[in-house]
Structures are given as structure tokens and as C-alpha cells.
Coordinates of C-alpha atoms in Angstrom, one line a residue:
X1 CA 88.3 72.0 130.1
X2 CA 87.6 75.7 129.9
X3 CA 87.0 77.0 126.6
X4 CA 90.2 79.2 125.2
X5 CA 87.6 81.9 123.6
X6 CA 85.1 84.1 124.7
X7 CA 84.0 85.5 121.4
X8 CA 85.3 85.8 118.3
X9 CA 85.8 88.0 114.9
X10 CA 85.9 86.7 111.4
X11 CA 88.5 89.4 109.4
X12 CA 87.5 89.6 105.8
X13 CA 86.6 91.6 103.2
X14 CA 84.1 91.8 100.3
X15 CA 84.5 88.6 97.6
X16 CA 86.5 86.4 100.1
X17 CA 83.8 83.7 100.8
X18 CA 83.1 85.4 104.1
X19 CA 79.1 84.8 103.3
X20 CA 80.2 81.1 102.7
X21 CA 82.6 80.4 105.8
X22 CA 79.8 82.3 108.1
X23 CA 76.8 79.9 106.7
X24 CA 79.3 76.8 107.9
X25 CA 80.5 78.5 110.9
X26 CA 76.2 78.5 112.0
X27 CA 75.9 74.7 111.8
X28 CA 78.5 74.1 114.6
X29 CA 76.7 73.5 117.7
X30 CA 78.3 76.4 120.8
X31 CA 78.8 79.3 118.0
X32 CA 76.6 82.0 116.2
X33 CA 77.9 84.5 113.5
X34 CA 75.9 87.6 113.4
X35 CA 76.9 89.0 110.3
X36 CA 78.5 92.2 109.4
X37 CA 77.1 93.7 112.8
X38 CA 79.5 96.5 112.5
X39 CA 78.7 97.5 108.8
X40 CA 78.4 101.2 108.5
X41 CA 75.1 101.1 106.4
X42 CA 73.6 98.0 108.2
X43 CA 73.5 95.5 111.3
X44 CA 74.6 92.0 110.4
X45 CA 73.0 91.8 106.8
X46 CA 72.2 94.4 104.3
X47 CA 68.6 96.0 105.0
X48 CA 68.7 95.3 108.4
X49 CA 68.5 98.3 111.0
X50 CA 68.8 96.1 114.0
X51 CA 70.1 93.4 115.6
X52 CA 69.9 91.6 118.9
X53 CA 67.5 94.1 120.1
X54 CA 70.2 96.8 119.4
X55 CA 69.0 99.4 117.1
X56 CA 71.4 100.8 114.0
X57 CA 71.6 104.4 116.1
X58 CA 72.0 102.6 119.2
X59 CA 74.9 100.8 118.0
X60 CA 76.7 104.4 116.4
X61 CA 76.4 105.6 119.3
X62 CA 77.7 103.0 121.6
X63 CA 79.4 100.1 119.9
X64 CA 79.8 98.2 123.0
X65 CA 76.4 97.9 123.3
X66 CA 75.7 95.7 120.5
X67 CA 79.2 93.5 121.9
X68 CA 76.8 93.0 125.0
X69 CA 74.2 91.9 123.6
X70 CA 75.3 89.6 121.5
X71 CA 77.1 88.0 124.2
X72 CA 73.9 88.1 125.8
X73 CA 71.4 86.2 123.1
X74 CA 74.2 84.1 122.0
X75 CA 74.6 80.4 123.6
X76 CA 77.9 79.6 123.2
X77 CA 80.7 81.8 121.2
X78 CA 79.2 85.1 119.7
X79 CA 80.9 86.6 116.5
X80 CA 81.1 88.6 113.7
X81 CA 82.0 89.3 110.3
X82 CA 84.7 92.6 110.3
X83 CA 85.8 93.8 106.8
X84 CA 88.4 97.2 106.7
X85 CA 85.8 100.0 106.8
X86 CA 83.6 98.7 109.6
X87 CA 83.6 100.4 112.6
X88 CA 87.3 100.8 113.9
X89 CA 86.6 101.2 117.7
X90 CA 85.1 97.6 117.7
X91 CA 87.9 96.4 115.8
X92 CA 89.9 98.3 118.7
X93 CA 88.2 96.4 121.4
X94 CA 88.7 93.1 119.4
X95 CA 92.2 93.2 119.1
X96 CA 93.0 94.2 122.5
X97 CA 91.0 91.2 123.8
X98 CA 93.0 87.7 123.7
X99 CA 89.9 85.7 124.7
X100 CA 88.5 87.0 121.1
X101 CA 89.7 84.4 118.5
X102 CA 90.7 86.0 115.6
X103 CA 90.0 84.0 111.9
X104 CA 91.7 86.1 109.2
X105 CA 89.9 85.1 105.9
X106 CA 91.9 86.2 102.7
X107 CA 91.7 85.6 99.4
X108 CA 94.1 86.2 95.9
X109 CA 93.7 90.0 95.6
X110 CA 93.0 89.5 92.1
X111 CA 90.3 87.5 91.8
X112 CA 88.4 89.7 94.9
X113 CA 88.5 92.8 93.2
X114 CA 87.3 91.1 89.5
X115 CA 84.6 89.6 91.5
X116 CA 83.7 92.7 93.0
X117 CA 83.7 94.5 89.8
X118 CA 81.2 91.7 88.4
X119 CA 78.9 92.0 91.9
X120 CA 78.5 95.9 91.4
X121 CA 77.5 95.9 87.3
X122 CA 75.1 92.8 88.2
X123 CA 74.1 93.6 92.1
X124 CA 74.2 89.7 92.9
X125 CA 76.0 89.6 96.0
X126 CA 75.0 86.2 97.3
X127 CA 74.0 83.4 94.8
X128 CA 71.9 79.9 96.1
X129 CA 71.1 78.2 92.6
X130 CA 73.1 78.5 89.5
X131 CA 70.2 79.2 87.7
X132 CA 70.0 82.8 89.2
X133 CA 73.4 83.3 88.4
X134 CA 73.6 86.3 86.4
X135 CA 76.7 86.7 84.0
X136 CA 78.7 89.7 83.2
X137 CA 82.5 90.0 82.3
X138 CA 84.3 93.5 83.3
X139 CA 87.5 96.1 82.0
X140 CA 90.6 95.9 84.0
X141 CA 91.1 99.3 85.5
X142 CA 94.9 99.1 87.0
X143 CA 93.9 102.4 89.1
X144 CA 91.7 100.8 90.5
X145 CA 93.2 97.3 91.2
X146 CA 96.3 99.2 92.8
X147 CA 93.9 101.2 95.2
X148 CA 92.5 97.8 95.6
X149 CA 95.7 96.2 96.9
X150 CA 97.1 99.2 99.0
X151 CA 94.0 98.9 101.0
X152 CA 93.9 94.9 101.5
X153 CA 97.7 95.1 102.2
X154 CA 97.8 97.9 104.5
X155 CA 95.2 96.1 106.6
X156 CA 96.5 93.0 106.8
X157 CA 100.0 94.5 107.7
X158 CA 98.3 96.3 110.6
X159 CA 96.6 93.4 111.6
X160 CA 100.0 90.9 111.8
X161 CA 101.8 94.1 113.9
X162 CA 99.0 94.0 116.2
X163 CA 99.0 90.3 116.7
X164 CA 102.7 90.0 116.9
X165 CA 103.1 92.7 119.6
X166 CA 100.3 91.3 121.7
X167 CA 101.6 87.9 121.5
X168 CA 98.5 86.7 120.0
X169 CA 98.0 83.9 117.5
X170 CA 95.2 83.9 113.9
X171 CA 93.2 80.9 112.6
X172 CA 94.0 81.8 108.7
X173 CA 91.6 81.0 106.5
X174 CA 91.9 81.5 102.1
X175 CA 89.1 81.4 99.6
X176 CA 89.2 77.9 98.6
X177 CA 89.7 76.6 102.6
X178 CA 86.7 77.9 103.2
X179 CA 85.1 74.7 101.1
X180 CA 87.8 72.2 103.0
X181 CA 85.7 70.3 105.3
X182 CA 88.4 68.9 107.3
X183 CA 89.7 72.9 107.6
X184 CA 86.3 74.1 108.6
X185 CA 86.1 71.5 111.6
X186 CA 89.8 72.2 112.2
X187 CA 88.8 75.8 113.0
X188 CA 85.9 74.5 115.2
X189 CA 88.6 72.7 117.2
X190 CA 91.1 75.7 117.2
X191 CA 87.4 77.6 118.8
X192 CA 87.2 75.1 121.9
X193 CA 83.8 73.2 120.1
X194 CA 83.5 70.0 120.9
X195 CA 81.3 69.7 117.7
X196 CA 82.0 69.1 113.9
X197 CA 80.4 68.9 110.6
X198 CA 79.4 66.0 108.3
X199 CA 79.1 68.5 105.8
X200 CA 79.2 71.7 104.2
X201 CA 76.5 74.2 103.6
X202 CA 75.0 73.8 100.4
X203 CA 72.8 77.5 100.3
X204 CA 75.4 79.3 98.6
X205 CA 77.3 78.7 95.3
X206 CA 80.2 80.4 93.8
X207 CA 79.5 82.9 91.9
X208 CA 81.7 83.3 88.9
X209 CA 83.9 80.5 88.4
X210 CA 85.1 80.9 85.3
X211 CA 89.1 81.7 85.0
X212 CA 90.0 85.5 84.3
X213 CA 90.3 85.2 80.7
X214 CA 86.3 84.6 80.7
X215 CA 85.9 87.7 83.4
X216 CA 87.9 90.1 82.3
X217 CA 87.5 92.2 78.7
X218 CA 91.1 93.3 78.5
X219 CA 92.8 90.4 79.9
X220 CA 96.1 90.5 78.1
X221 CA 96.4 94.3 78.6
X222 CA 95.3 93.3 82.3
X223 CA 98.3 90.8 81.9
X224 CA 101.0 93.5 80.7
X225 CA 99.8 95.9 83.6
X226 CA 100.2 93.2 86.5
X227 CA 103.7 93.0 85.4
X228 CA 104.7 96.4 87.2
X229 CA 103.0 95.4 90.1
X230 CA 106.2 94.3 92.8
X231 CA 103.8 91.2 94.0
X232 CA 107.1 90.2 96.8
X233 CA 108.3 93.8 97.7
X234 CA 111.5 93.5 96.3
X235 CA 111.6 97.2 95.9
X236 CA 110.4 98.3 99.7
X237 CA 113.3 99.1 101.8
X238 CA 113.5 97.0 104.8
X239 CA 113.1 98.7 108.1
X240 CA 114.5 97.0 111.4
X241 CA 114.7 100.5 113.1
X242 CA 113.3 100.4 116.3
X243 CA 109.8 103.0 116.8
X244 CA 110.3 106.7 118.2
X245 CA 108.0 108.2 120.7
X246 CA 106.6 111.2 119.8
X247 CA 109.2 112.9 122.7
X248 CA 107.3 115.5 123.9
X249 CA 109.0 116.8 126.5
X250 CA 112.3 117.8 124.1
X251 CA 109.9 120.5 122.2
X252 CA 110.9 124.0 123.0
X253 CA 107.9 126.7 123.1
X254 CA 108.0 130.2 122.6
X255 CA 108.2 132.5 125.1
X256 CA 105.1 135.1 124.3
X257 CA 104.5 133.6 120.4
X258 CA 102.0 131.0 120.3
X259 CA 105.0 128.7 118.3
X260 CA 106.3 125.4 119.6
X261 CA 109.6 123.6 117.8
X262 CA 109.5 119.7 117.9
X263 CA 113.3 119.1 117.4
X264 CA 114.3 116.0 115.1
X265 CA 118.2 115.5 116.7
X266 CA 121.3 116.0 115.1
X267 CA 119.6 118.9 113.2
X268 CA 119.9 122.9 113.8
X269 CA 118.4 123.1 117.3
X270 CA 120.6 125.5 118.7
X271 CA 120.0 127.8 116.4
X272 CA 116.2 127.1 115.5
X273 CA 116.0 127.6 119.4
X274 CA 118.1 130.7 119.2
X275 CA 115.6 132.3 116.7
X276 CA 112.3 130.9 118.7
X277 CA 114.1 133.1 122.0
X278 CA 115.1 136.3 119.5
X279 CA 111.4 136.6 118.5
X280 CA 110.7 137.4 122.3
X281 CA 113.8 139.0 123.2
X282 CA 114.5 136.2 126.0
X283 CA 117.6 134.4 126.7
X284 CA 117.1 130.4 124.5
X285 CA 117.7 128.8 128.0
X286 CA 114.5 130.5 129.4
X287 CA 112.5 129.1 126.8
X288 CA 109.7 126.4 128.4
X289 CA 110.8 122.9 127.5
X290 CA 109.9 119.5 129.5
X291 CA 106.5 119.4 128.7
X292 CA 104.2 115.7 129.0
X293 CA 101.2 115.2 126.8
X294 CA 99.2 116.6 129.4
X295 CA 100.9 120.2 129.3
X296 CA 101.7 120.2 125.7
X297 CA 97.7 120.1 125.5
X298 CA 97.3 122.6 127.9
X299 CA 99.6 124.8 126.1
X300 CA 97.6 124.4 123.1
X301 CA 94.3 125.6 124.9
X302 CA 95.8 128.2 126.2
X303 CA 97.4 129.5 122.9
X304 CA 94.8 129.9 120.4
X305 CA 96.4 130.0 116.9
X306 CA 99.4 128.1 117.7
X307 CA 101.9 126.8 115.1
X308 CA 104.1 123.7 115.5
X309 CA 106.8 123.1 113.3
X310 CA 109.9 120.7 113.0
X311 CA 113.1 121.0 110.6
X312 CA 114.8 118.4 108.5
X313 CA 118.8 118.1 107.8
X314 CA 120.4 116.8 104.3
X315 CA 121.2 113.3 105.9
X316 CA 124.7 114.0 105.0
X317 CA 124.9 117.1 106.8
X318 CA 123.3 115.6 109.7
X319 CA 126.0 112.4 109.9
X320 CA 128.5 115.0 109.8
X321 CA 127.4 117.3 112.5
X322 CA 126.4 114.3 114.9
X323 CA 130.1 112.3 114.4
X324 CA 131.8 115.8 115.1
X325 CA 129.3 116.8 117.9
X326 CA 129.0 113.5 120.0
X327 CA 131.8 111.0 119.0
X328 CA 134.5 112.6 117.6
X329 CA 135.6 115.2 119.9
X330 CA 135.4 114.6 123.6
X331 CA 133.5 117.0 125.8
X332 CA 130.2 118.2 127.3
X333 CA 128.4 116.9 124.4
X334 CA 130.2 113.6 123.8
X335 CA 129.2 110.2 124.1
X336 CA 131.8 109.1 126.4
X337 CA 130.2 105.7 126.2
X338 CA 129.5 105.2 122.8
X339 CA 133.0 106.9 121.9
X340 CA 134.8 104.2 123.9
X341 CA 132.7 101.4 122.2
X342 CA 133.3 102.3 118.7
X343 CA 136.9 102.9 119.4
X344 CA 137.8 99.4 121.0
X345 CA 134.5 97.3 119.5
X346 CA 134.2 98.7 116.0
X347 CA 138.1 100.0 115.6
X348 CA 136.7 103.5 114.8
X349 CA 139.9 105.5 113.7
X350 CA 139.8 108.4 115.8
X351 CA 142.4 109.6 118.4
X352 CA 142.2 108.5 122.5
X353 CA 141.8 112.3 123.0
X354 CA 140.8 115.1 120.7
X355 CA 142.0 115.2 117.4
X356 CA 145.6 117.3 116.9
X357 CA 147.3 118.0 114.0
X358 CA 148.1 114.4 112.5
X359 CA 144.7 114.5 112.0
X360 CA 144.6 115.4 108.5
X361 CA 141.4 115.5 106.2
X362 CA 142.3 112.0 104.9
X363 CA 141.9 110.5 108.7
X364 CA 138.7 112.6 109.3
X365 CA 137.1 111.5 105.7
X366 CA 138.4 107.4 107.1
X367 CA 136.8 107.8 110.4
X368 CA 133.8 109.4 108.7
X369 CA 133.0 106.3 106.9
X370 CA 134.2 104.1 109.6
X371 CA 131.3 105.8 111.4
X372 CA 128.4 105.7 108.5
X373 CA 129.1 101.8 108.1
X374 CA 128.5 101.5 112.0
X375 CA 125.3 103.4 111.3
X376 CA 124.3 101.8 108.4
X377 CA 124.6 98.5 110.7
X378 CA 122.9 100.1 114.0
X379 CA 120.0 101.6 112.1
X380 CA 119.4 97.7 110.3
X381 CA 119.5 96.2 114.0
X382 CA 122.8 95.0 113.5
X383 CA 124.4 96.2 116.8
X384 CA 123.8 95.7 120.4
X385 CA 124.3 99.5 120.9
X386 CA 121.3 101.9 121.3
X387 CA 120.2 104.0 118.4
X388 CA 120.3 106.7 119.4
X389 CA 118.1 110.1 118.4
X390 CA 120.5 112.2 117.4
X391 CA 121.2 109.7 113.9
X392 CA 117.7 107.5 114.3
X393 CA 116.1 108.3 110.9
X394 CA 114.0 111.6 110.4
X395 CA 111.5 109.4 108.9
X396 CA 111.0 107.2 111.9
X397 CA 111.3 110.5 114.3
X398 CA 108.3 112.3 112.4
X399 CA 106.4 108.9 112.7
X400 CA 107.0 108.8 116.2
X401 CA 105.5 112.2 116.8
X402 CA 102.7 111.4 114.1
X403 CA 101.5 108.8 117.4
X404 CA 100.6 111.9 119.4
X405 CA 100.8 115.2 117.2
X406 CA 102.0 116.2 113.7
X407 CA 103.5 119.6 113.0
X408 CA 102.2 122.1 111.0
X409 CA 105.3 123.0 108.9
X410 CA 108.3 120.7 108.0
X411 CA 110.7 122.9 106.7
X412 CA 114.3 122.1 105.3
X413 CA 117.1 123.3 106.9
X414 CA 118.1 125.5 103.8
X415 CA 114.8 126.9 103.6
X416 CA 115.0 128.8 107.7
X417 CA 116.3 132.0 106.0
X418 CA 113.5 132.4 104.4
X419 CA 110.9 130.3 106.1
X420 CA 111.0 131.1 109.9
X421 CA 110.6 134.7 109.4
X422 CA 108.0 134.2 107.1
X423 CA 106.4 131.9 110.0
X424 CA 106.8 134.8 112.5
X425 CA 104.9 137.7 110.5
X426 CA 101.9 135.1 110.0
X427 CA 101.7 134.6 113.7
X428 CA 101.8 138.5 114.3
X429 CA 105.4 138.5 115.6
X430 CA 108.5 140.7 114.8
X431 CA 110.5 138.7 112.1
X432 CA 113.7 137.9 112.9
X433 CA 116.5 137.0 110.7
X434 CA 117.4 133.6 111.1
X435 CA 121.1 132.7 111.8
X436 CA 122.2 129.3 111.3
X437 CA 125.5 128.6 113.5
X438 CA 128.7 127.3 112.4
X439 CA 130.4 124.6 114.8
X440 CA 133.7 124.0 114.9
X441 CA 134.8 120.9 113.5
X442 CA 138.4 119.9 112.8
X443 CA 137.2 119.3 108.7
X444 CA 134.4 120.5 107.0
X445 CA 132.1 118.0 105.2
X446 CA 133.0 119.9 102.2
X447 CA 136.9 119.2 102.6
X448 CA 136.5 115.1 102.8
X449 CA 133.1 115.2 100.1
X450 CA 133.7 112.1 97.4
X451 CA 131.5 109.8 96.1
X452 CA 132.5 106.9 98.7
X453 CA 131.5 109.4 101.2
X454 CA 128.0 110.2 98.9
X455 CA 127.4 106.4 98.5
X456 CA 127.7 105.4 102.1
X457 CA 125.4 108.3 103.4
X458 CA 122.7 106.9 100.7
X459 CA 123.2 103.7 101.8
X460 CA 122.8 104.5 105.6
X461 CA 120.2 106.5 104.8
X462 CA 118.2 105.5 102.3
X463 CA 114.8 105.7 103.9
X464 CA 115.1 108.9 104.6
X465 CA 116.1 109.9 100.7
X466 CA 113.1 107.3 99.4
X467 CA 110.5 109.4 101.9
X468 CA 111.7 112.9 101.6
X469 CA 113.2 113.2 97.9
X470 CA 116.7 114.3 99.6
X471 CA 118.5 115.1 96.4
X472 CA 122.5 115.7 96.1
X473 CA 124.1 118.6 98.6
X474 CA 124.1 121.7 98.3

């Protein structure tokens, strides 16, 4: 039976026992671990400048090359040791490839970084007889433990998307597994090997295996620290929204003024764009639009000094002007489809028509809220209706263009006034007031304004006030 693997990649990081698992991995018959051969500063152990016939400036300059040959030399499965800040185009290459196995090897975050701490005062990275062992106890620096974390758990978050969105599967490994016999010849069988071990490597020992207390100078201030840390999350806001595109072809360029607007919907486009067409005395419908990634980058080779910016909305404001604009009042801007849906699905209170005069402030501030709590419910994947743009989260829009280009300015909407002119006299331009518009709508957010209405926006929007600091209106 064919083998499920072609290679494979062991993702670690320093003090996880990747030393260890490696050593065990190398007395499986069909496999070879080469090491960190990816390490910045060395190929495959420290000192080293080449590997596999691949030189250390061979492999910077073409990664793939080293892949090769070790594919090459190896007489069975080649792999790898791969911790965070090795090279990230191999890593790239790994991922992408299902027939590369992937072995995730973590360990308590704690008891890496003390380790590591320890390793750097007494530069003893690898120990084979206790006798060598060379002691040392450290300070708890909570700085540094948190930078610590943020790094391991970014990485391993970025790992499981990748996985997940591939369809591909891990072999997870933690720090004590790696001296499980029975789990190290399960992972040989997981590989494809037809071989397994009597035994485990006996070259390397652990290091420091005395508990914290012994390790760590300040332990009971380390203690007190450890207990603002939120180990389960319980303060991150959930986010089930789905991921933006960086929608290229809805940014508006200037006509003459090396200035392109990347819209976020349901803000002030109209009048942003209004302004952007003033600056060049064109009409706002003339204005270049439609662009892919291809012409957006052509644009910015052809406009030397260019400035890109984007505007964000008080969410509040921006609920307000999108129910008004695209549900509430039919027309050329209306979701018919949506309108119909929320009306007979989601017993929206609006009128069958447009509103008339029964529809007092009262009604408008109950349909209002009947809308936000369908929001708050589509934006938490909730709904089998699209979410749409124009109330999709600013946050998630600005991380969706983040995947091709970020703008140079973010402004707020109540600082155009003042900005956007501003913005125009550094490019050279003839500033031009800015003039926000004023829409009709049947009542003003300020007429129906509570704290129901205040709570439900936060609560809808909540991501967006926990990213951008959005504080009370205006």
C-alpha cells in the first residue's frame, strides 16, 4: 500500500523536546530528520553552514533547493524541524502540500519560556549526562512571558486555520508524549512506516526537572501575575463573521490627484466621492472605479506619490443610515429581497410600502431595534441570509483589504472637515471644503436615541467598539 506522505515537518518551538522527539524520530527505519534546516542563523544544527550539499547562501537564496535535496539524500520520508521564525516561504510550501505530514509538537507555555530563560543564562541547550547539567534558577519577567504567549498562540492559531481550510489533519505531539513509547510508534504508524521502536533514545536528558518553585526566584509574585493572564479567552469576543475581500474594484480614484478612496459601506461614500470629484472639478460619476488588482497596481506605478485612504462611521450612525437607505424605504437603493425577508421571516415592523404618517418616531425607534437584533444574529452566523457589506463589520472590511493593500489614512467620519482638505494641500491639490450630505430619513437617529437603542448597537457591534475605541455619539 502506498505510503500516505511524501515528506514531513515537525512544528515546534524552542524548549518543547523537539531535540528529543527528532533523536527518536532517526531510529525508525524509512525516515530522516534533518534538523532545523530552515533556521535563520544555521542549516539543521547550530554551527553548521550546510547541509545536504546545500550551502547556508544557497539555501537564502532558494529555499526550494534545500527541499530537493533532501528529498534527494533521504531514503524514505525526509523532514524537518520548523519553529515560528524559520523561514516562512518553506513553511508556505509545507502547508500547501497535503502529502507533507504535519507533527505539531507543543508544550505548557509556562514551562517553555522558564526553560528558555534557564538555557540563555547557562547556554546548555542539549544535555546527554546529568552530570553536565548545569543549574541556574531565573526572575519571572511577566513582559516577557506575555510576549512569549502572544507569539506561541498566534502561531498555533494560524496553523489550525490553515489546516482546517485545506482539509488537512496534524499528528499532535506535547512535551511529555514525546517520552511515550507507544505515542512515538503511533506517529510512525500515522507516517506510513512499517517499523517501530523497542525503545527510546537515551542521548538526551531533561534538562531542568525540578517544579517551578525550584526554577523560578519570584515564584509567588510569578503566581499573583499569572492570575491576570485570561488562560481560556473568556474575554476575546467571538467572531463567526464570514472574511471580506479586499474589493478592489469598489475603490474610487481621483480624477487628476494621485488619491484613491477604499469605501467601507454604509459609510459617507457619496459625499467622500463628491469631494474626491470637487478636487478636480469633474462630475463624481466620471470618477475611475472597477479597477482588479492588476489595474489598481498599475495605477500606483503610474501615480507616484499616491495616497489611499478609507473612512470609518460611529457604528450607530452607520446602522441607522444602512436600515433607512436599504431596508426601510423602498426604492433604487433598497433591498427588495432582503426587505421582503425581514418583513415575513423576521416580523420586522415596517410598512408593505414606504412609511406614511402613522409612522411615528416610536414605530421607527421599534423597527430600529427589530433590525439591530437581526444584525446582531446575521453578523454571529445566525441567519441563512447574506451579510452583507453595507453592515459587515468595519473591522472585518479593513482586514479584508489588509489581504491585498492597507490605506494610508483611516480617518473618522467627524474628522472629513478637517482631514480631507488637509489631505488635499499635502498632495499639492486645491483644498476643498468637505460637505457631508444629509439624507432624508423619515426620523433622525437623534429623535429615537435611548439607551435600548445604545445597548443594542454595542451589542451588534462590539468588535468594532473593542478595535477602534468607538466611544458614545456625538
Amino acid at each position: 500500500m502506498a505510503r500516505p506522505f511524501d515528506s514531513f515537518i515537525v512544528l515546534a518551538e524552542m524548549r518543547t523536546g523537539s531535540n528529543f522527539l527528532e533523536e527518536n524520530l532517526n531510529l525508525l527505519p524509512g525516515l530522516t530528520c534533518w534538523g532545523e534546516a530552515f533556521n535563520p542563523h544555521f542549516v539543521g544544527h547550530a554551527g553548521r553552514s550546510e547541509l545536504a550539499g546545500v550551502s547556508l547562501d544557497d539555501r537564502e537564496r532558494d529555499p526550494g533547493k534545500l527541499l530537493s535535496a533532501l528529498a534527494e539524500q533521504t531514503d524514505g520520508l525526509p523532514g524537518f524541524r520548523f519553529f515560528h521564525d524559520h523561514d516562512p516561504r518553506v513553511l508556505e510550501t509545507c502547508l500547501a502540500d497535503p502529502r507533507c505530514a504535519k507533527v505539531v509538537l507543543t508544550r505548557n507555555p509556562l514551562e517553555s519560556y522558564v526553560s528558555l530563560q534557564i538555557a540563555r543564562q547557562t547556554n546548555q541547550w542539549r544535555l546527554g549526562d546529568a552530570k553536565d547539567a548545569r543549574r541556574a534558577s531565573v526572575a519571572f519577567d511577566s513582559a516577557g512571558f506575555a510576549s512569549h504567549l502572544a507569539q506561541l498562540q498566534a502561531f498555533q492559531r494560524m496553523l489550525l486555520h490553515r489546516l482546517q481550510s485545506s482539509g488537512q489533519t496534524a499528528f499532535y505531539l506535547d512535551y511529555e508524549d514525546v517520552g511515550a513509547l507507544d505515542v512515538i510508534n503511533g506517529l510512525a504508524a500515522w507516517l506510513g512506516l512499517d517499523g517501530r521502536l523497542d525503545a527510546l533514545s537515551e542521548r538526551t536528558k531533561v534538562q531542568n526537572p525540578a517544579p517551578l518553585r525550584d526554577k523560578v526566584t519570584n515564584y509567588d509574585e510569578m503566581v499573583a501575575e499569572l492570575g491576570g493572564i485570561d488562560h481560556f479567552g473568556l474575554g476575546r469576543t467571538p467572531n463567526f463573521e464570514p472574511r471580506r475581500g479586499p474589493a478592489v474594484p469598489s475603490y474610487v480614484f481621483g480624477a487628476t490627484a494621485p488619491l484613491v478612496y477604499m469605501p467601507v459601506k454604509g459609510g459617507p461614500e457619496d459625499s467622500v466621492t463628491r469631494w474626491l470629484a470637487e478636487l478636480d472639478d469633474v462630475a463624481p460619476e466620471t470618477l475611475e472605479t472597477g479597477l482588479n488588482q492588476k489595474g489598481l497596481r498599475r495605477w500606483k506605478r503610474t501615480h507616484p506619490g499616491h495616497r489611499s485612504f478609507t473612512v470609518l462611521r460611529h457604528p450607530a450612525d452607520r446602522a441607522h443610515a444602512v436600515f433607512c437607505r436599504h431596508i426601510l424605504v423602498p426604492g433604487p437603493d433598497c433591498f427588495d429581497d432582503l426587505r421582503a425577508i425581514l418583513r415575513a421571516r423576521y416580523t420586522l415592523p415596517i410598512p408593505e410600502g414606504a412609511p406614511g404618517r402613522g409612522y411615528d418616531a416610536d414605530a421607527h425607534r421599534a423597527a430600529f431595534l427589530s433590525f439591530l437584533h437581526f444584525l446582531r444574529g446575521n453578523l454571529g452566523g445566525q441567519t441563512s441570509l447574506r451579510v452583507d457589506p453595507a453592515w459587515a463589520t468595519q473591522a472585518t472590511t479593513l482586514q479584508g483589504m489588509n489581504q491585498f493593500v492597507l490605506p494610508d489614512r483611516v480617518f473618522r467620519e467627524d474628522e472629513l472637515p478637517e482631514e480631507l482638505p488637509r489631505l488635499a494641500t499635502q498632495l499639492g491639490a486645491k483644498a476643498k471644503a468637505y460637505v457631508p450630505d444629509a439624507p432624508e430619513v423619515p426620523h433622525s437617529l437623534d429623535a429615537i436615541w435611548c439607551d435600548e437603542v445604545d445597548r443594542a448597537v454595542r451589542d451588534t457591534y462590539q468588535r468594532d467598539f473593542m478595535i477602534f475605541g468607538f466611544g458614545d455619539r456625538a
